[in-house]
mmCIF file of C-alpha atoms (C1' of nucleotides) and ligand atoms in Angstrom:
data_model
loop_
_atom_site.group_PDB
_atom_site.id
_atom_site.type_symbol
_atom_site.label_atom_id
_atom_site.label_comp_id
_atom_site.label_asym_id
_atom_site.label_seq_id
_atom_site.Cartn_x
_atom_site.Cartn_y
_atom_site.Cartn_z
ATOM 1 C CA MET M 1 -28.355 -24.235 -3.115
ATOM 2 C CA ASN M 2 -31.294 -25.469 -1.113
ATOM 3 C CA THR M 3 -29.484 -25.303 2.179
ATOM 4 C CA VAL M 4 -32.132 -23.373 4.071
ATOM 5 C CA PRO M 5 -35.055 -25.775 3.646
ATOM 6 C CA VAL M 6 -32.785 -28.774 4.197
ATOM 7 C CA PHE M 7 -31.514 -27.261 7.434
ATOM 8 C CA LYS M 8 -35.012 -26.380 8.597
ATOM 9 C CA THR M 9 -36.204 -29.907 7.973
ATOM 10 C CA TYR M 10 -33.248 -31.325 9.846
ATOM 11 C CA LEU M 11 -33.912 -29.068 12.817
ATOM 12 C CA MET M 12 -37.615 -29.884 12.833
ATOM 13 C CA ASN M 13 -36.926 -33.622 12.798
ATOM 14 C CA ASN M 14 -34.619 -33.277 15.762
ATOM 15 C CA GLY M 15 -36.796 -31.109 17.967
ATOM 16 C CA LEU M 16 -34.620 -28.067 17.322
ATOM 17 C CA ARG M 17 -35.839 -24.607 16.338
ATOM 18 C CA PRO M 18 -34.852 -22.619 13.274
ATOM 19 C CA THR M 19 -33.710 -19.540 15.165
ATOM 20 C CA SER M 20 -32.361 -16.466 13.433
ATOM 21 C CA GLU M 21 -28.933 -17.154 14.949
ATOM 22 C CA ARG M 22 -28.765 -20.638 13.472
ATOM 23 C CA MET M 23 -29.931 -19.472 10.080
ATOM 24 C CA ALA M 24 -27.439 -16.607 10.043
ATOM 25 C CA ILE M 25 -24.615 -18.985 10.874
ATOM 26 C CA LEU M 26 -25.665 -21.352 8.101
ATOM 27 C CA SER M 27 -25.767 -18.462 5.658
ATOM 28 C CA GLU M 28 -22.346 -17.187 6.650
ATOM 29 C CA VAL M 29 -20.819 -20.617 6.544
ATOM 30 C CA SER M 30 -22.187 -21.484 3.135
ATOM 31 C CA LYS M 31 -20.415 -18.487 1.639
ATOM 32 C CA LYS M 32 -17.065 -19.814 2.795
ATOM 33 C CA ASN M 33 -14.882 -21.322 0.146
ATOM 34 C CA SER M 34 -12.025 -22.323 2.374
ATOM 35 C CA HIS M 35 -11.155 -23.816 5.746
ATOM 36 C CA PHE M 36 -12.058 -21.821 8.833
ATOM 37 C CA GLU M 37 -12.264 -22.072 12.609
ATOM 38 C CA ALA M 38 -14.995 -21.271 15.092
ATOM 39 C CA ASP M 39 -13.657 -18.080 16.574
ATOM 40 C CA GLU M 40 -12.819 -16.664 13.166
ATOM 41 C CA LEU M 41 -16.449 -17.152 12.177
ATOM 42 C CA TYR M 42 -17.650 -15.544 15.401
ATOM 43 C CA LEU M 43 -15.561 -12.434 14.734
ATOM 44 C CA GLU M 44 -16.724 -12.198 11.126
ATOM 45 C CA LEU M 45 -20.360 -12.262 12.173
ATOM 46 C CA ARG M 46 -19.576 -9.592 14.727
ATOM 47 C CA LYS M 47 -18.034 -7.310 12.103
ATOM 48 C CA LYS M 48 -21.126 -7.648 9.950
ATOM 49 C CA ASN M 49 -23.236 -6.468 12.885
ATOM 50 C CA LYS M 50 -24.800 -9.871 13.176
ATOM 51 C CA SER M 51 -23.710 -10.179 16.744
ATOM 52 C CA ILE M 52 -24.221 -13.747 17.745
ATOM 53 C CA SER M 53 -22.643 -14.900 20.965
ATOM 54 C CA ARG M 54 -19.557 -17.016 20.931
ATOM 55 C CA ALA M 55 -21.514 -19.717 22.761
ATOM 56 C CA SER M 56 -24.123 -19.887 20.029
ATOM 57 C CA VAL M 57 -21.520 -20.144 17.328
ATOM 58 C CA TYR M 58 -19.769 -22.975 19.142
ATOM 59 C CA ARG M 59 -23.139 -24.622 19.764
ATOM 60 C CA THR M 60 -24.296 -24.402 16.156
ATOM 61 C CA LEU M 61 -21.201 -25.702 14.391
ATOM 62 C CA PRO M 62 -21.592 -29.302 15.629
ATOM 63 C CA ILE M 63 -25.198 -29.230 14.457
ATOM 64 C CA LEU M 64 -24.080 -28.184 10.990
ATOM 65 C CA VAL M 65 -21.513 -30.965 10.995
ATOM 66 C CA ASP M 66 -24.113 -33.475 12.071
ATOM 67 C CA CYS M 67 -26.501 -32.629 9.275
ATOM 68 C CA GLY M 68 -23.796 -32.737 6.638
ATOM 69 C CA PHE M 69 -23.217 -29.077 5.774
ATOM 70 C CA LEU M 70 -19.810 -28.907 7.380
ATOM 71 C CA ARG M 71 -16.900 -31.270 7.632
ATOM 72 C CA GLU M 72 -14.628 -31.225 10.646
ATOM 73 C CA LEU M 73 -10.976 -31.390 9.688
ATOM 74 C CA ALA M 74 -8.147 -32.991 11.563
ATOM 75 C CA PHE M 75 -5.011 -30.979 10.804
ATOM 76 C CA ASP M 76 -3.976 -28.772 13.707
ATOM 77 C CA LYS M 77 -4.885 -30.676 16.828
ATOM 78 C CA LYS M 78 -5.128 -27.452 18.818
ATOM 79 C CA ARG M 79 -8.176 -25.890 17.255
ATOM 80 C CA LYS M 80 -11.056 -27.371 15.347
ATOM 81 C CA HIS M 81 -11.175 -26.523 11.658
ATOM 82 C CA TYR M 82 -14.187 -26.782 9.418
ATOM 83 C CA GLU M 83 -15.044 -26.568 5.767
ATOM 84 C CA PHE M 84 -18.351 -26.151 3.993
ATOM 85 C CA ASN M 85 -19.102 -29.429 2.336
ATOM 86 C CA TYR M 86 -22.561 -29.550 0.861
ATOM 87 C CA GLY M 87 -23.141 -30.417 -2.755
ATOM 88 C CA LEU M 88 -19.429 -30.093 -3.428
ATOM 89 C CA ASP M 89 -16.990 -32.723 -4.567
ATOM 90 C CA HIS M 90 -15.423 -34.671 -1.766
ATOM 91 C CA HIS M 91 -11.697 -34.124 -1.368
ATOM 92 C CA GLU M 92 -8.772 -34.942 0.904
ATOM 93 C CA HIS M 93 -5.818 -32.903 2.184
ATOM 94 C CA LEU M 94 -2.064 -32.730 1.874
ATOM 95 C CA VAL M 95 -0.549 -30.566 4.624
ATOM 96 C CA CYS M 96 2.950 -29.113 4.278
ATOM 97 C CA LYS M 97 4.840 -29.153 7.570
ATOM 98 C CA ARG M 98 7.145 -26.364 6.485
ATOM 99 C CA CYS M 99 5.001 -23.664 4.849
ATOM 100 C CA GLY M 100 1.607 -24.764 6.144
ATOM 101 C CA LYS M 101 0.081 -24.919 2.690
ATOM 102 C CA ILE M 102 -2.900 -27.201 2.335
ATOM 103 C CA ILE M 103 -3.382 -28.908 -0.991
ATOM 104 C CA GLU M 104 -6.737 -30.463 -1.768
ATOM 105 C CA PHE M 105 -6.958 -33.531 -3.953
ATOM 106 C CA GLN M 106 -9.483 -36.034 -5.188
ATOM 107 C CA SER M 107 -9.073 -39.682 -6.085
ATOM 108 C CA GLU M 108 -11.950 -41.851 -7.132
ATOM 109 C CA SER M 109 -9.939 -45.037 -6.814
ATOM 110 C CA LEU M 110 -8.753 -44.083 -3.339
ATOM 111 C CA GLU M 111 -12.353 -43.629 -2.264
ATOM 112 C CA LEU M 112 -13.266 -46.989 -3.761
ATOM 113 C CA GLU M 113 -10.470 -48.806 -1.958
ATOM 114 C CA LEU M 114 -11.420 -47.167 1.301
ATOM 115 C CA GLU M 115 -15.070 -48.150 0.789
ATOM 116 C CA LYS M 116 -13.988 -51.745 0.239
ATOM 117 C CA ALA M 117 -11.938 -51.858 3.421
ATOM 118 C CA ILE M 118 -14.777 -50.340 5.435
ATOM 119 C CA LYS M 119 -17.318 -52.866 4.180
ATOM 120 C CA LYS M 120 -14.962 -55.717 4.889
ATOM 121 C CA HIS M 121 -15.177 -54.841 8.579
ATOM 122 C CA GLY M 122 -18.955 -54.501 8.648
ATOM 123 C CA PHE M 123 -18.563 -50.831 9.408
ATOM 124 C CA THR M 124 -21.063 -48.179 8.314
ATOM 125 C CA GLN M 125 -19.383 -45.007 7.217
ATOM 126 C CA GLU M 126 -20.696 -41.549 7.922
ATOM 127 C CA THR M 127 -17.636 -39.536 6.942
ATOM 128 C CA HIS M 128 -13.932 -40.012 6.720
ATOM 129 C CA CYS M 129 -10.810 -37.947 6.481
ATOM 130 C CA VAL M 130 -7.541 -38.707 4.798
ATOM 131 C CA GLU M 131 -4.737 -36.369 5.724
ATOM 132 C CA VAL M 132 -1.187 -36.551 4.553
ATOM 133 C CA ILE M 133 1.549 -34.772 6.445
ATOM 134 C CA GLY M 134 4.747 -33.993 4.571
ATOM 135 C CA TYR M 135 6.385 -31.424 2.351
ATOM 136 C CA CYS M 136 5.147 -29.677 -0.767
ATOM 137 C CA LYS M 137 7.125 -29.456 -4.001
ATOM 138 C CA LYS M 138 8.313 -25.898 -3.405
ATOM 139 C CA CYS M 139 9.557 -26.588 0.095
ATOM 140 C CA ILE M 140 11.448 -29.662 -1.028
ATOM 141 C CA GLU M 141 13.189 -27.591 -3.704
ATOM 142 C CA LYS M 142 13.998 -24.765 -1.317
ATOM 143 C CA ASP M 143 15.710 -27.157 1.086
ATOM 144 C CA LYS M 144 18.166 -28.338 -1.520
ATOM 145 C CA MET L 1 13.874 -53.750 19.164
ATOM 146 C CA ASN L 2 16.725 -51.367 18.571
ATOM 147 C CA THR L 3 14.805 -48.350 19.722
ATOM 148 C CA VAL L 4 17.376 -47.098 22.199
ATOM 149 C CA PRO L 5 20.337 -46.686 19.817
ATOM 150 C CA VAL L 6 18.081 -45.262 17.110
ATOM 151 C CA PHE L 7 16.710 -42.687 19.531
ATOM 152 C CA LYS L 8 20.177 -41.791 20.801
ATOM 153 C CA THR L 9 21.411 -41.240 17.272
ATOM 154 C CA TYR L 10 18.421 -39.069 16.473
ATOM 155 C CA LEU L 11 18.991 -36.956 19.569
ATOM 156 C CA MET L 12 22.688 -36.612 18.835
ATOM 157 C CA ASN L 13 22.018 -35.479 15.270
ATOM 158 C CA ASN L 14 19.640 -32.823 16.487
ATOM 159 C CA GLY L 15 21.735 -31.349 19.273
ATOM 160 C CA LEU L 16 19.584 -32.974 21.945
ATOM 161 C CA ARG L 17 20.795 -34.919 24.949
ATOM 162 C CA PRO L 18 19.915 -38.485 25.853
ATOM 163 C CA THR L 19 18.668 -37.703 29.340
ATOM 164 C CA SER L 20 17.348 -40.359 31.697
ATOM 165 C CA GLU L 21 13.880 -38.804 31.460
ATOM 166 C CA ARG L 22 13.770 -39.100 27.700
ATOM 167 C CA MET L 23 15.029 -42.666 27.744
ATOM 168 C CA ALA L 24 12.509 -43.654 30.408
ATOM 169 C CA ILE L 25 9.683 -42.192 28.377
ATOM 170 C CA LEU L 26 10.811 -44.043 25.257
ATOM 171 C CA SER L 27 10.979 -47.267 27.247
ATOM 172 C CA GLU L 28 7.509 -46.831 28.704
ATOM 173 C CA VAL L 29 6.004 -45.867 25.402
ATOM 174 C CA SER L 30 7.484 -48.805 23.519
ATOM 175 C CA LYS L 31 5.717 -51.214 25.872
ATOM 176 C CA LYS L 32 2.342 -49.778 24.921
ATOM 177 C CA ASN L 33 0.244 -51.873 22.620
ATOM 178 C CA SER L 34 -2.651 -49.505 22.319
ATOM 179 C CA HIS L 35 -3.604 -45.861 21.960
ATOM 180 C CA PHE L 36 -2.794 -43.534 24.833
ATOM 181 C CA GLU L 37 -2.687 -39.874 25.794
ATOM 182 C CA ALA L 38 -0.017 -37.711 27.369
ATOM 183 C CA ASP L 39 -1.433 -37.332 30.851
ATOM 184 C CA GLU L 40 -2.178 -41.015 31.105
ATOM 185 C CA LEU L 41 1.474 -41.739 30.381
ATOM 186 C CA TYR L 42 2.569 -39.157 32.953
ATOM 187 C CA LEU L 43 0.465 -40.807 35.658
ATOM 188 C CA GLU L 44 1.740 -44.277 34.755
ATOM 189 C CA LEU L 45 5.359 -43.172 35.067
ATOM 190 C CA ARG L 46 4.471 -41.633 38.402
ATOM 191 C CA LYS L 47 2.997 -44.879 39.721
ATOM 192 C CA LYS L 48 6.143 -46.744 38.747
ATOM 193 C CA ASN L 49 8.177 -44.303 40.832
ATOM 194 C CA LYS L 50 9.751 -42.897 37.707
ATOM 195 C CA SER L 51 8.600 -39.424 38.547
ATOM 196 C CA ILE L 52 9.089 -37.351 35.473
ATOM 197 C CA SER L 53 7.426 -33.973 35.374
ATOM 198 C CA ARG L 54 4.334 -33.394 33.303
ATOM 199 C CA ALA L 55 6.289 -30.764 31.360
ATOM 200 C CA SER L 56 8.970 -33.242 30.375
ATOM 201 C CA VAL L 57 6.437 -35.803 29.234
ATOM 202 C CA TYR L 58 4.674 -33.217 27.101
ATOM 203 C CA ARG L 59 8.030 -32.028 25.785
ATOM 204 C CA THR L 60 9.273 -35.494 24.880
ATOM 205 C CA LEU L 61 6.234 -36.829 23.036
ATOM 206 C CA PRO L 62 6.617 -34.515 20.021
ATOM 207 C CA ILE L 63 10.252 -35.570 19.771
ATOM 208 C CA LEU L 64 9.209 -39.210 19.663
ATOM 209 C CA VAL L 65 6.651 -38.385 16.975
ATOM 210 C CA ASP L 66 9.245 -36.529 14.985
ATOM 211 C CA CYS L 67 11.700 -39.376 14.940
ATOM 212 C CA GLY L 68 9.068 -41.902 13.980
ATOM 213 C CA PHE L 69 8.476 -43.899 17.150
ATOM 214 C CA LEU L 70 5.016 -42.503 17.773
ATOM 215 C CA ARG L 71 2.134 -41.591 15.558
ATOM 216 C CA GLU L 72 -0.222 -38.797 16.507
ATOM 217 C CA LEU L 73 -3.838 -39.732 15.999
ATOM 218 C CA ALA L 74 -6.733 -37.516 15.020
ATOM 219 C CA PHE L 75 -9.850 -38.955 16.619
ATOM 220 C CA ASP L 76 -10.976 -36.948 19.631
ATOM 221 C CA LYS L 77 -10.110 -33.362 18.854
ATOM 222 C CA LYS L 78 -9.987 -32.490 22.542
ATOM 223 C CA ARG L 79 -6.893 -34.354 23.541
ATOM 224 C CA LYS L 80 -3.950 -35.640 21.580
ATOM 225 C CA HIS L 81 -3.714 -39.390 21.250
ATOM 226 C CA TYR L 82 -0.655 -41.385 20.353
ATOM 227 C CA GLU L 83 0.305 -44.893 19.418
ATOM 228 C CA PHE L 84 3.640 -46.634 19.316
ATOM 229 C CA ASN L 85 4.469 -47.160 15.682
ATOM 230 C CA TYR L 86 7.952 -48.435 15.154
ATOM 231 C CA GLY L 87 8.650 -51.587 13.214
ATOM 232 C CA LEU L 88 4.957 -52.428 13.285
ATOM 233 C CA ASP L 89 2.545 -52.781 10.401
ATOM 234 C CA HIS L 90 0.927 -49.533 9.395
ATOM 235 C CA HIS L 91 -2.827 -49.397 9.974
ATOM 236 C CA GLU L 92 -5.789 -47.029 9.829
ATOM 237 C CA HIS L 93 -8.780 -46.500 12.103
ATOM 238 C CA LEU L 94 -12.535 -46.929 12.071
ATOM 239 C CA VAL L 95 -14.139 -45.002 14.943
ATOM 240 C CA CYS L 96 -17.656 -45.828 16.141
ATOM 241 C CA LYS L 97 -19.610 -42.710 17.069
ATOM 242 C CA ARG L 98 -21.939 -44.633 19.352
ATOM 243 C CA CYS L 99 -19.779 -46.969 21.464
ATOM 244 C CA GLY L 100 -16.416 -45.330 20.878
ATOM 245 C CA LYS L 101 -14.801 -48.557 19.737
ATOM 246 C CA ILE L 102 -11.787 -48.152 17.524
ATOM 247 C CA ILE L 103 -11.199 -50.801 14.889
ATOM 248 C CA GLU L 104 -7.806 -51.005 13.238
ATOM 249 C CA PHE L 105 -7.495 -52.143 9.661
ATOM 250 C CA GLN L 106 -4.903 -52.521 6.947
ATOM 251 C CA SER L 107 -5.242 -52.281 3.192
ATOM 252 C CA GLU L 108 -2.324 -52.585 0.865
ATOM 253 C CA SER L 109 -4.310 -51.329 -2.129
ATOM 254 C CA LEU L 110 -5.571 -48.324 -0.181
ATOM 255 C CA GLU L 111 -1.998 -47.394 0.641
ATOM 256 C CA LEU L 112 -1.003 -47.780 -2.997
ATOM 257 C CA GLU L 113 -3.794 -45.545 -4.248
ATOM 258 C CA LEU L 114 -2.953 -42.939 -1.662
ATOM 259 C CA GLU L 115 0.694 -43.084 -2.656
ATOM 260 C CA LYS L 116 -0.271 -42.509 -6.286
ATOM 261 C CA ALA L 117 -2.391 -39.473 -5.472
ATOM 262 C CA ILE L 118 0.367 -37.990 -3.347
ATOM 263 C CA LYS L 119 2.990 -38.388 -6.064
ATOM 264 C CA LYS L 120 0.665 -36.868 -8.623
ATOM 265 C CA HIS L 121 0.778 -33.624 -6.660
ATOM 266 C CA GLY L 122 4.536 -33.604 -6.224
ATOM 267 C CA PHE L 123 4.091 -33.999 -2.502
ATOM 268 C CA THR L 124 6.560 -35.808 -0.255
ATOM 269 C CA GLN L 125 4.854 -37.825 2.393
ATOM 270 C CA GLU L 126 6.067 -38.194 5.943
ATOM 271 C CA THR L 127 2.992 -39.764 7.498
ATOM 272 C CA HIS L 128 -0.697 -39.894 6.895
ATOM 273 C CA CYS L 129 -3.851 -40.787 8.718
ATOM 274 C CA VAL L 130 -7.051 -42.217 7.404
ATOM 275 C CA GLU L 131 -9.927 -42.090 9.831
ATOM 276 C CA VAL L 132 -13.432 -43.243 9.218
ATOM 277 C CA ILE L 133 -16.244 -42.021 11.444
ATOM 278 C CA GLY L 134 -19.401 -44.106 11.543
ATOM 279 C CA TYR L 135 -21.012 -47.037 13.304
ATOM 280 C CA CYS L 136 -19.717 -50.506 14.048
ATOM 281 C CA LYS L 137 -21.618 -53.696 13.241
ATOM 282 C CA LYS L 138 -22.872 -54.204 16.785
ATOM 283 C CA CYS L 139 -24.188 -50.686 17.155
ATOM 284 C CA ILE L 140 -26.018 -50.872 13.836
ATOM 285 C CA GLU L 141 -27.705 -54.092 14.957
ATOM 286 C CA LYS L 142 -28.633 -52.670 18.356
ATOM 287 C CA ASP L 143 -30.352 -49.698 16.750
ATOM 288 C CA LYS L 144 -32.740 -51.811 14.726
ATOM 289 C "C1'" DT V 1 39.536 -32.790 37.318
ATOM 290 C "C1'" DT V 2 38.067 -27.908 36.631
ATOM 291 C "C1'" DT V 3 35.729 -24.412 34.192
ATOM 292 C "C1'" DG V 4 32.468 -22.422 31.226
ATOM 293 C "C1'" DT V 5 28.714 -23.015 28.051
ATOM 294 C "C1'" DT V 6 24.690 -25.097 26.697
ATOM 295 C "C1'" DT V 7 20.713 -27.871 27.282
ATOM 296 C "C1'" DG V 8 17.139 -30.019 30.215
ATOM 297 C "C1'" DT V 9 14.216 -30.395 34.289
ATOM 298 C "C1'" DG V 10 10.363 -29.502 37.535
ATOM 299 C "C1'" DA V 11 6.844 -26.834 40.171
ATOM 300 C "C1'" DG V 12 3.700 -24.008 39.508
ATOM 301 C "C1'" DA V 13 1.663 -20.120 36.855
ATOM 302 C "C1'" DT V 14 -0.479 -19.098 32.579
ATOM 303 C "C1'" DT V 15 -2.914 -19.641 28.294
ATOM 304 C "C1'" DG V 16 -6.806 -20.244 25.494
ATOM 305 C "C1'" DA V 17 -10.199 -23.053 22.894
ATOM 306 C "C1'" DG V 18 -14.182 -24.772 24.152
ATOM 307 C "C1'" DT V 19 -18.025 -25.629 27.547
ATOM 308 C "C1'" DC V 20 -21.238 -24.610 31.100
ATOM 309 C "C1'" DT V 21 -24.591 -21.818 33.926
ATOM 310 C "C1'" DC V 22 -28.632 -19.548 34.460
ATOM 311 C "C1'" DA V 23 -31.740 -15.746 34.131
ATOM 312 C "C1'" DA V 24 -33.998 -13.663 30.396
ATOM 313 C "C1'" DT V 25 -36.060 -14.364 25.823
ATOM 314 C "C1'" DA V 26 -37.929 -16.589 21.759
ATOM 315 C "C1'" DT V 27 -40.603 -20.300 19.600
ATOM 316 C "C1'" DC V 28 -44.513 -23.052 19.037
ATOM 317 C "C1'" DA V 29 -48.647 -25.733 19.679
ATOM 318 C "C1'" DA V 30 -53.053 -25.576 21.709
ATOM 319 C "C1'" DT W 1 -53.367 -15.713 24.906
ATOM 320 C "C1'" DT W 2 -51.066 -19.086 27.575
ATOM 321 C "C1'" DG W 3 -48.077 -22.653 29.114
ATOM 322 C "C1'" DA W 4 -44.422 -25.827 27.922
ATOM 323 C "C1'" DT W 5 -40.117 -26.103 25.921
ATOM 324 C "C1'" DA W 6 -36.036 -24.632 23.571
ATOM 325 C "C1'" DT W 7 -32.473 -21.008 22.936
ATOM 326 C "C1'" DT W 8 -29.717 -17.181 23.773
ATOM 327 C "C1'" DG W 9 -25.845 -14.358 25.757
ATOM 328 C "C1'" DA W 10 -22.467 -12.743 29.307
ATOM 329 C "C1'" DG W 11 -19.376 -14.246 31.737
ATOM 330 C "C1'" DA W 12 -17.580 -17.925 34.795
ATOM 331 C "C1'" DC W 13 -15.316 -22.104 34.373
ATOM 332 C "C1'" DT W 14 -12.486 -26.305 32.568
ATOM 333 C "C1'" DC W 15 -8.591 -28.514 31.566
ATOM 334 C "C1'" DA W 16 -5.041 -29.974 28.108
ATOM 335 C "C1'" DA W 17 -1.103 -27.955 26.900
ATOM 336 C "C1'" DT W 18 2.487 -24.478 27.203
ATOM 337 C "C1'" DC W 19 5.458 -21.274 29.423
ATOM 338 C "C1'" DT W 20 8.644 -19.392 33.094
ATOM 339 C "C1'" DC W 21 12.641 -19.437 35.461
ATOM 340 C "C1'" DA W 22 15.783 -20.995 38.983
ATOM 341 C "C1'" DC W 23 18.372 -24.930 39.395
ATOM 342 C "C1'" DA W 24 20.583 -29.220 37.749
ATOM 343 C "C1'" DA W 25 22.675 -32.117 34.423
ATOM 344 C "C1'" DA W 26 25.523 -32.862 30.279
ATOM 345 C "C1'" DC W 27 29.255 -31.867 27.468
ATOM 346 C "C1'" DA W 28 33.584 -29.795 25.371
ATOM 347 C "C1'" DA W 29 37.899 -27.697 26.010
ATOM 348 C "C1'" DA W 30 41.811 -27.191 28.647
HETATM 349 ZN ZN1 ZN G 201 5.450 -26.237 1.633
HETATM 350 ZN ZN1 ZN G 202 -10.570 -28.881 2.102
HETATM 351 ZN ZN1 ZN G 203 -20.195 -49.190 18.092
HETATM 352 ZN ZN1 ZN G 204 -4.082 -47.707 16.000
#
DNA sequence: TTTGTTTGTGAGATTGAGTCTCAATATCAA
DNA sequence: TTGATATTGAGACTCAATCTCACAAACAAA
């Protein structure tokens, strides 16, 4: 994908510089195909001998969220979770309280209904998150 | 409302005791008509000479969430926010990134579509939260 | 009641994700 | 080059939330 030029343009337009640290973080993050947290990413970069300070990692992630590469997730109110979300289909999450499994799902009609409700209140959406807390099929069966 | 007997039954069924601290917290919380956070509640109880320790407040809130009196909200990933949610209409939130205003809204058809999607995946819902991040009408107009 | 067992409380210590500081370094435009 | 500005990294710091543990309540059985 064309993430690099898009990121560089974003940085330029906001008076930010395309440092090697920022570019390395973008690169690492765009390889992710699942949810992750900041410290996990920091340690991964460290292992790959791309030692970027914890501060820089924590400083860069909000930038990547702001320019639309990452989505900040809401499950687990202790730590922030992210997912790469550029050029991919938008999805929502079902979180199992028992086994912790996270199921991703898509619903066009859900998105449409949400869009309607948002417009009705004169609100301008940037992102949204729909998260369902409950129990997955397997866990329900186990508890019988 | 019949919160007190419902809470007592819940506690009983879970091997927990209906202590004066727990009942006082339930009482305080059920008077709330807006979003609040744990420490705020602790300080309020303190002012009213119902000195309950910070630990007990933090210990009781998850119980109240678990038995359905409170809902845990997802905006502001730094601190946990709650709202009293018993016998009231279910609603979702629009959060303005600029002024911080939180608009509550309801949509029957949104709920129905969500319910459909959940069932489709064999998931059993306990709660959910829909949160839209963006800009409110006023802030959009100001920025022109 | 009394006794023993279990559960809950409070004060303060501890944790840990995330932020801040600031001197040193990198970037960039002129 | 040079000067203005932005960024980095190491480690100090913050602060919401949790944990510890001695003591106090609640409860069940006798
Ligand atoms: Zn499960
Ligand atoms: Zn996802
Ligand atoms: Zn606003
Ligand atoms: Zn609300």
